[in-house]
mmCIF file of C-alpha atoms in Angstrom:
data_model
loop_
_atom_site.group_PDB
_atom_site.id
_atom_site.type_symbol
_atom_site.label_atom_id
_atom_site.label_comp_id
_atom_site.label_asym_id
_atom_site.label_seq_id
_atom_site.Cartn_x
_atom_site.Cartn_y
_atom_site.Cartn_z
ATOM 1 C CA MET A 1 120.900 68.188 18.835
ATOM 2 C CA LEU A 2 120.259 69.631 22.277
ATOM 3 C CA LYS A 3 123.184 71.997 22.440
ATOM 4 C CA ASN A 4 122.760 75.504 23.854
ATOM 5 C CA ILE A 5 119.822 74.472 26.040
ATOM 6 C CA LYS A 6 119.453 76.920 28.927
ATOM 7 C CA GLY A 7 116.066 75.890 30.288
ATOM 8 C CA ALA A 8 114.410 72.539 30.956
ATOM 9 C CA ILE A 9 110.705 71.883 31.504
ATOM 10 C CA PHE A 10 109.989 68.477 33.049
ATOM 11 C CA ASP A 11 106.771 66.560 33.209
ATOM 12 C CA MET A 12 106.547 64.631 36.488
ATOM 13 C CA ASP A 13 104.595 61.364 36.202
ATOM 14 C CA GLY A 14 106.293 58.889 33.898
ATOM 15 C CA THR A 15 109.137 61.327 33.224
ATOM 16 C CA LEU A 16 110.797 62.104 36.560
ATOM 17 C CA ILE A 17 109.031 59.555 38.721
ATOM 18 C CA ASP A 18 107.890 55.990 38.171
ATOM 19 C CA SER A 19 104.210 56.546 38.888
ATOM 20 C CA LEU A 20 101.966 55.804 35.935
ATOM 21 C CA MET A 21 100.965 52.462 37.430
ATOM 22 C CA ILE A 22 98.894 54.603 39.791
ATOM 23 C CA TRP A 23 95.997 54.530 37.340
ATOM 24 C CA SER A 24 95.833 50.732 37.577
ATOM 25 C CA ILE A 25 95.806 51.099 41.370
ATOM 26 C CA VAL A 26 93.018 53.707 41.148
ATOM 27 C CA TRP A 27 90.851 51.604 38.842
ATOM 28 C CA ASP A 28 91.321 48.557 41.078
ATOM 29 C CA LYS A 29 90.260 50.504 44.189
ATOM 30 C CA PHE A 30 87.342 52.124 42.363
ATOM 31 C CA GLY A 31 86.187 48.662 41.261
ATOM 32 C CA ARG A 32 86.186 47.406 44.834
ATOM 33 C CA LEU A 33 84.355 50.521 46.011
ATOM 34 C CA PHE A 34 81.710 50.894 43.330
ATOM 35 C CA CYS A 35 81.240 47.709 41.268
ATOM 36 C CA LYS A 36 79.337 44.578 42.275
ATOM 37 C CA ASP A 37 81.969 42.272 40.815
ATOM 38 C CA GLY A 38 84.779 44.365 42.329
ATOM 39 C CA ARG A 39 86.255 45.215 38.942
ATOM 40 C CA PHE A 40 86.510 48.451 37.002
ATOM 41 C CA ALA A 41 88.602 49.742 34.128
ATOM 42 C CA PRO A 42 87.773 52.388 31.524
ATOM 43 C CA SER A 43 88.051 51.600 27.844
ATOM 44 C CA LEU A 44 91.459 51.900 26.231
ATOM 45 C CA GLU A 45 90.441 55.098 24.465
ATOM 46 C CA ASP A 46 89.045 56.658 27.634
ATOM 47 C CA ASP A 47 92.140 55.649 29.592
ATOM 48 C CA LYS A 48 94.260 57.435 26.988
ATOM 49 C CA GLU A 49 91.973 60.463 27.106
ATOM 50 C CA ILE A 50 92.349 61.115 30.820
ATOM 51 C CA ARG A 51 96.171 61.036 30.872
ATOM 52 C CA THR A 52 96.571 64.706 29.934
ATOM 53 C CA MET A 53 93.466 65.967 31.794
ATOM 54 C CA THR A 54 93.483 67.673 35.159
ATOM 55 C CA LEU A 55 92.448 65.320 37.959
ATOM 56 C CA ARG A 56 89.126 67.091 38.418
ATOM 57 C CA ASP A 57 88.333 66.863 34.711
ATOM 58 C CA SER A 58 89.353 63.205 34.622
ATOM 59 C CA MET A 59 87.075 62.294 37.533
ATOM 60 C CA ASN A 60 84.154 64.260 36.076
ATOM 61 C CA PHE A 61 84.744 62.397 32.827
ATOM 62 C CA ILE A 62 84.804 58.980 34.521
ATOM 63 C CA HIS A 63 81.637 59.783 36.480
ATOM 64 C CA ARG A 64 79.765 60.895 33.356
ATOM 65 C CA GLN A 65 81.035 58.107 31.148
ATOM 66 C CA TYR A 66 80.578 55.201 33.559
ATOM 67 C CA ASN A 67 78.100 56.517 36.152
ATOM 68 C CA LEU A 68 80.691 55.732 38.796
ATOM 69 C CA GLY A 69 80.359 57.287 42.260
ATOM 70 C CA GLU A 70 77.884 59.911 43.380
ATOM 71 C CA SER A 71 79.621 62.683 41.417
ATOM 72 C CA GLY A 72 82.925 63.714 39.923
ATOM 73 C CA ASP A 73 83.708 65.430 43.232
ATOM 74 C CA ASP A 74 83.027 62.177 45.073
ATOM 75 C CA LEU A 75 85.523 60.358 42.851
ATOM 76 C CA LEU A 76 88.025 63.196 43.205
ATOM 77 C CA GLU A 77 87.873 63.025 47.012
ATOM 78 C CA LYS A 78 88.651 59.309 46.951
ATOM 79 C CA LEU A 79 91.353 59.778 44.322
ATOM 80 C CA ASN A 80 93.028 62.467 46.449
ATOM 81 C CA LYS A 81 93.383 60.034 49.372
ATOM 82 C CA ILE A 82 94.918 57.378 47.116
ATOM 83 C CA LEU A 83 97.375 59.877 45.636
ATOM 84 C CA VAL A 84 98.493 61.377 48.949
ATOM 85 C CA ASP A 85 99.386 57.908 50.237
ATOM 86 C CA PHE A 86 101.136 56.964 47.000
ATOM 87 C CA TYR A 87 103.186 60.134 46.464
ATOM 88 C CA SER A 88 104.228 60.465 50.101
ATOM 89 C CA GLN A 89 105.192 56.851 50.723
ATOM 90 C CA GLU A 90 105.679 54.721 47.633
ATOM 91 C CA VAL A 91 106.775 56.688 44.561
ATOM 92 C CA LYS A 92 110.387 56.538 43.347
ATOM 93 C CA LEU A 93 112.488 58.404 40.793
ATOM 94 C CA LYS A 94 112.923 56.742 37.431
ATOM 95 C CA ASP A 95 116.370 55.325 36.746
ATOM 96 C CA GLY A 96 118.926 57.945 35.729
ATOM 97 C CA VAL A 97 116.841 60.933 36.837
ATOM 98 C CA ALA A 98 118.856 61.800 39.960
ATOM 99 C CA GLU A 99 122.119 61.813 37.997
ATOM 100 C CA PHE A 100 120.627 63.842 35.157
ATOM 101 C CA LEU A 101 119.106 66.506 37.402
ATOM 102 C CA GLU A 102 122.390 66.914 39.247
ATOM 103 C CA TYR A 103 124.236 67.213 35.925
ATOM 104 C CA CYS A 104 121.873 69.940 34.671
ATOM 105 C CA TYR A 105 121.989 71.724 38.025
ATOM 106 C CA ASN A 106 125.783 71.808 37.965
ATOM 107 C CA LYS A 107 125.678 73.238 34.433
ATOM 108 C CA GLY A 108 123.556 76.107 35.702
ATOM 109 C CA MET A 109 120.497 75.078 33.687
ATOM 110 C CA LYS A 110 117.189 76.560 34.833
ATOM 111 C CA MET A 111 114.597 73.865 35.517
ATOM 112 C CA CYS A 112 110.912 73.699 36.339
ATOM 113 C CA ILE A 113 108.130 71.111 36.506
ATOM 114 C CA ALA A 114 105.015 71.372 34.330
ATOM 115 C CA SER A 115 102.555 68.589 35.127
ATOM 116 C CA ALA A 116 98.908 67.698 34.669
ATOM 117 C CA THR A 117 98.958 66.576 38.309
ATOM 118 C CA ASP A 118 97.718 68.987 40.987
ATOM 119 C CA THR A 119 100.411 71.137 42.582
ATOM 120 C CA LYS A 120 99.910 69.685 46.064
ATOM 121 C CA PHE A 121 100.741 66.188 44.816
ATOM 122 C CA ILE A 122 103.720 67.423 42.807
ATOM 123 C CA LYS A 123 105.137 69.029 45.948
ATOM 124 C CA ILE A 124 104.568 65.869 48.001
ATOM 125 C CA ALA A 125 106.349 63.721 45.403
ATOM 126 C CA VAL A 126 109.225 66.172 44.930
ATOM 127 C CA LYS A 127 109.804 66.311 48.674
ATOM 128 C CA HIS A 128 109.556 62.527 49.077
ATOM 129 C CA CYS A 129 112.093 62.012 46.261
ATOM 130 C CA ASN A 130 114.395 64.750 47.634
ATOM 131 C CA ILE A 131 114.634 66.756 44.390
ATOM 132 C CA GLU A 132 113.271 70.089 45.619
ATOM 133 C CA LYS A 133 116.507 72.040 45.092
ATOM 134 C CA TYR A 134 116.536 71.535 41.332
ATOM 135 C CA PHE A 135 113.338 73.373 40.379
ATOM 136 C CA GLU A 136 112.710 77.089 40.284
ATOM 137 C CA ASN A 137 108.975 76.702 39.685
ATOM 138 C CA ILE A 138 106.236 74.081 39.806
ATOM 139 C CA LEU A 139 103.324 74.513 37.402
ATOM 140 C CA SER A 140 100.140 72.472 37.118
ATOM 141 C CA CYS A 141 97.529 72.251 34.393
ATOM 142 C CA ALA A 142 94.962 72.395 37.194
ATOM 143 C CA GLU A 143 96.027 75.959 37.946
ATOM 144 C CA ILE A 144 96.551 76.943 34.309
ATOM 145 C CA GLY A 145 93.068 75.672 33.473
ATOM 146 C CA LYS A 146 94.028 73.746 30.325
ATOM 147 C CA GLY A 147 95.595 70.370 29.600
ATOM 148 C CA LYS A 148 98.773 69.655 27.670
ATOM 149 C CA ASP A 149 96.920 69.457 24.392
ATOM 150 C CA HIS A 150 97.043 73.266 24.727
ATOM 151 C CA PRO A 151 100.307 75.255 24.812
ATOM 152 C CA ASP A 152 99.472 77.427 27.836
ATOM 153 C CA ILE A 153 101.436 75.527 30.471
ATOM 154 C CA TYR A 154 104.595 75.423 28.339
ATOM 155 C CA ILE A 155 104.370 79.117 27.523
ATOM 156 C CA LYS A 156 103.981 79.910 31.216
ATOM 157 C CA ALA A 157 106.871 77.599 32.149
ATOM 158 C CA GLN A 158 109.127 79.230 29.555
ATOM 159 C CA GLU A 159 108.252 82.662 30.921
ATOM 160 C CA CYS A 160 109.108 81.488 34.443
ATOM 161 C CA LEU A 161 112.488 80.207 33.262
ATOM 162 C CA GLY A 162 113.215 83.383 31.311
ATOM 163 C CA THR A 163 114.608 81.473 28.335
ATOM 164 C CA GLU A 164 113.922 81.676 24.611
ATOM 165 C CA ARG A 165 111.877 78.907 23.023
ATOM 166 C CA GLU A 166 114.739 77.598 20.896
ATOM 167 C CA GLU A 167 116.934 77.244 24.006
ATOM 168 C CA THR A 168 114.230 75.514 26.039
ATOM 169 C CA CYS A 169 113.765 71.734 26.159
ATOM 170 C CA VAL A 170 110.637 69.864 27.238
ATOM 171 C CA PHE A 171 110.958 66.381 28.781
ATOM 172 C CA GLU A 172 107.806 64.293 28.437
ATOM 173 C CA ASP A 173 106.454 60.746 28.233
ATOM 174 C CA SER A 174 103.296 61.740 26.331
ATOM 175 C CA HIS A 175 103.194 62.112 22.561
ATOM 176 C CA ILE A 176 100.315 64.591 22.878
ATOM 177 C CA ALA A 177 102.374 66.833 25.159
ATOM 178 C CA LEU A 178 105.470 66.488 22.968
ATOM 179 C CA HIS A 179 103.479 67.503 19.924
ATOM 180 C CA THR A 180 102.274 70.651 21.720
ATOM 181 C CA ALA A 181 105.807 71.616 22.777
ATOM 182 C CA ASP A 182 107.206 70.857 19.331
ATOM 183 C CA LYS A 183 104.685 73.187 17.673
ATOM 184 C CA LEU A 184 105.919 75.970 19.958
ATOM 185 C CA GLY A 185 109.439 75.552 18.576
ATOM 186 C CA MET A 186 110.914 73.990 21.711
ATOM 187 C CA LYS A 187 113.361 71.084 21.716
ATOM 188 C CA THR A 188 111.883 67.883 23.116
ATOM 189 C CA VAL A 189 113.002 64.684 24.802
ATOM 190 C CA GLY A 190 110.571 61.785 24.671
ATOM 191 C CA ILE A 191 110.890 59.233 27.465
ATOM 192 C CA TYR A 192 109.616 55.671 27.244
ATOM 193 C CA ASP A 193 107.245 54.480 29.940
ATOM 194 C CA LYS A 194 105.615 51.071 29.755
ATOM 195 C CA TYR A 195 102.362 52.411 31.185
ATOM 196 C CA ASN A 196 101.902 55.120 28.566
ATOM 197 C CA TYR A 197 100.591 55.099 25.009
ATOM 198 C CA GLY A 198 101.857 56.329 21.661
ATOM 199 C CA GLN A 199 105.515 55.334 21.865
ATOM 200 C CA GLU A 200 105.957 55.136 18.085
ATOM 201 C CA GLU A 201 104.404 58.560 17.635
ATOM 202 C CA MET A 202 106.574 60.003 20.397
ATOM 203 C CA GLU A 203 109.732 58.616 18.802
ATOM 204 C CA LYS A 204 108.802 60.379 15.551
ATOM 205 C CA ILE A 205 108.146 63.742 17.217
ATOM 206 C CA ALA A 206 110.916 63.985 19.811
ATOM 207 C CA THR A 207 114.200 65.742 19.117
ATOM 208 C CA VAL A 208 115.768 62.929 21.147
ATOM 209 C CA TYR A 209 113.980 59.753 22.230
ATOM 210 C CA ILE A 210 114.891 57.672 25.295
ATOM 211 C CA PRO A 211 113.733 54.133 24.403
ATOM 212 C CA GLU A 212 112.958 51.155 26.612
ATOM 213 C CA GLY A 213 116.070 50.007 28.451
ATOM 214 C CA GLU A 214 117.726 53.443 28.419
ATOM 215 C CA THR A 215 117.495 56.405 30.793
ATOM 216 C CA LEU A 216 118.168 60.141 30.835
ATOM 217 C CA LYS A 217 121.807 59.294 31.540
ATOM 218 C CA LYS A 218 121.967 58.649 27.788
ATOM 219 C CA LEU A 219 122.002 62.414 27.274
ATOM 220 C CA ILE A 220 125.047 62.762 29.523
ATOM 221 C CA ASP A 221 126.939 59.711 28.287
ATOM 222 C CA SER A 222 126.355 60.585 24.617
ATOM 223 C CA ASN A 223 127.120 64.287 25.169
ATOM 224 C CA PHE A 224 123.718 65.268 23.783
ATOM 225 C CA ILE A 225 123.249 68.099 26.237
#
């Protein structure tokens, strides 16, 4: 199903690294900073909404929606400090990722990262996890100017890899992002993450789905790629 793949586009958070719990950490710290009872969490729908936004857009959204902080920029400044500490000290690769990246690298596959996270945090995490050598490019929705509900970042990533769409595979943990890549005619791998939404939808869309309890090593062991 994934034969003849020459290029791979990887999301970062929830796909390469085990990091989506960061939003729970952020909401907890925001609650202690801004709320009288020390508690804050957006609604389920709003929490889903921000997952594919740029960080600036997400903080502007939270400020407008919940009147939290002095401004979106105020929230973004505090979020940046939380993220620097997290990505430089705590974050770890998801199980099976190191083996899979090495496998693709040895096959000569071209690889890049396309993430909604700001480039500076991607670079911090990549360095901390010691996976810098695998990626030819790092792309961020923050620089592209549109989230993953738009195709722009995947088109740019494909151009950077120099591959055709039908020989390019997108690895994601978001059903919204997978849907965007699928509409472009790219192959897709959906990856389960307990902190993300829309697992049933992702399983329907993905060319190959990595369910709970399995890792990207499934693609090697089953000779999918």
